[in-house]
Coordinates of C-alpha atoms in Angstrom, one line a residue:
M1 CA 106.3 10.1 96.1
E2 CA 105.3 7.4 93.4
F3 CA 108.3 5.2 94.6
V4 CA 106.1 4.2 97.4
P5 CA 103.0 2.8 95.4
V6 CA 101.4 1.5 98.3
V7 CA 101.4 4.5 100.7
G8 CA 102.1 7.0 97.7
T9 CA 101.1 10.7 98.4
G10 CA 99.9 9.7 101.7
L11 CA 103.5 9.5 102.9
V12 CA 103.7 13.3 102.8
F13 CA 100.1 14.5 103.0
I14 CA 98.9 12.5 106.2
P15 CA 101.8 14.1 108.5
W16 CA 101.3 17.3 106.7
F17 CA 97.8 17.3 107.8
I18 CA 98.4 16.2 111.5
Y19 CA 101.1 18.7 111.9
Q20 CA 98.6 21.4 110.6
L21 CA 95.8 20.3 113.1
L22 CA 98.3 20.4 115.9
L23 CA 99.3 23.7 114.9
G24 CA 95.8 24.8 115.3
H25 CA 95.5 25.5 111.3
T26 CA 92.1 23.7 111.0
A27 CA 91.2 24.9 107.5
M28 CA 94.6 24.1 106.1
G29 CA 94.6 20.8 107.8
V30 CA 91.1 19.9 106.3
G31 CA 91.7 21.3 103.1
L32 CA 95.1 19.0 102.8
L33 CA 92.7 16.0 103.7
I34 CA 90.4 16.9 101.3
L35 CA 93.2 17.1 98.6
F36 CA 94.6 13.9 99.7
L37 CA 91.2 12.0 99.1
V38 CA 90.6 13.5 96.2
L39 CA 94.1 12.4 94.8
T40 CA 93.7 9.0 96.0
I41 CA 90.1 8.6 94.6
F42 CA 91.2 9.8 90.9
R43 CA 94.5 7.9 90.7
R44 CA 92.4 4.6 91.9
I45 CA 89.9 5.3 89.0
V46 CA 92.1 6.8 86.4
E47 CA 95.3 4.4 86.6
P48 CA 93.8 1.0 85.4
K49 CA 92.5 3.1 82.4
V50 CA 95.9 4.8 81.7
L51 CA 97.6 1.1 82.1
S52 CA 95.1 -0.4 80.0
D53 CA 95.5 2.0 76.9
A54 CA 99.4 2.2 77.5
V55 CA 99.8 -1.5 77.0
G56 CA 96.7 -2.3 75.2
I57 CA 94.8 -4.3 77.5
N58 CA 91.1 -3.8 78.7
A59 CA 90.6 -1.9 82.1
L60 CA 89.0 -4.3 84.0
A61 CA 91.7 -6.9 83.1
A62 CA 94.4 -4.3 84.2
L63 CA 92.5 -3.5 87.5
I64 CA 92.0 -7.1 88.3
S65 CA 95.6 -7.9 87.3
L66 CA 96.9 -5.2 89.4
Y67 CA 94.8 -6.0 92.6
V68 CA 95.4 -9.9 92.4
G69 CA 99.2 -9.2 91.5
F70 CA 99.5 -7.1 94.6
E71 CA 97.6 -9.4 96.9
L72 CA 99.4 -12.6 95.6
M73 CA 103.0 -11.0 95.5
G74 CA 102.9 -7.7 97.1
I75 CA 104.9 -4.9 95.4
T76 CA 106.4 -6.8 92.8
G77 CA 102.8 -8.4 91.9
L78 CA 101.8 -4.7 90.8
F79 CA 104.4 -5.3 87.9
L80 CA 103.9 -8.8 87.4
G81 CA 100.1 -9.2 87.4
P82 CA 99.6 -6.7 84.1
L83 CA 102.7 -8.6 82.5
V84 CA 100.8 -11.9 82.8
V85 CA 98.1 -10.7 81.3
I86 CA 99.9 -9.1 78.1
I87 CA 101.8 -12.1 77.9
Y88 CA 98.5 -14.2 77.8
Q89 CA 97.1 -11.9 75.2
A90 CA 100.0 -11.8 73.2
M91 CA 100.2 -15.6 73.3
R92 CA 96.4 -15.6 72.3
K93 CA 96.7 -13.5 69.4
A94 CA 99.8 -15.3 68.3
G95 CA 97.7 -18.6 68.3
L96 CA 99.7 -20.3 70.7
L97 CA 97.0 -21.0 73.1
K98 CA 93.2 -22.1 72.0
L99 CA 91.5 -21.2 75.4
N100 CA 88.3 -19.2 75.0
I101 CA 89.0 -17.0 78.1
K102 CA 88.4 -13.7 76.4
L103 CA 90.0 -10.4 78.3
D104 CA 88.8 -8.1 75.6

């Protein structure tokens, strides 16, 4: 379900959770809700770290670039935000930019 980055696993878990509650399977419904919350929180914490390790940028810079990119451009910004940071750091390391903004 990762093809829908904004909704993600909620596209499956939320209707399933509601369906279980409507059937009267409260324990299963609450269990699904807890699993959904744990997965969502874990993903929000781990995703920037994995992204930063994979592309060689700081975890905070990756998180900020994901958020700002999404806020400015939507789904496309989730890809373009980190790309801008990667390009900026590559240009700075190559000596093309003499700015003192450090993202390391």
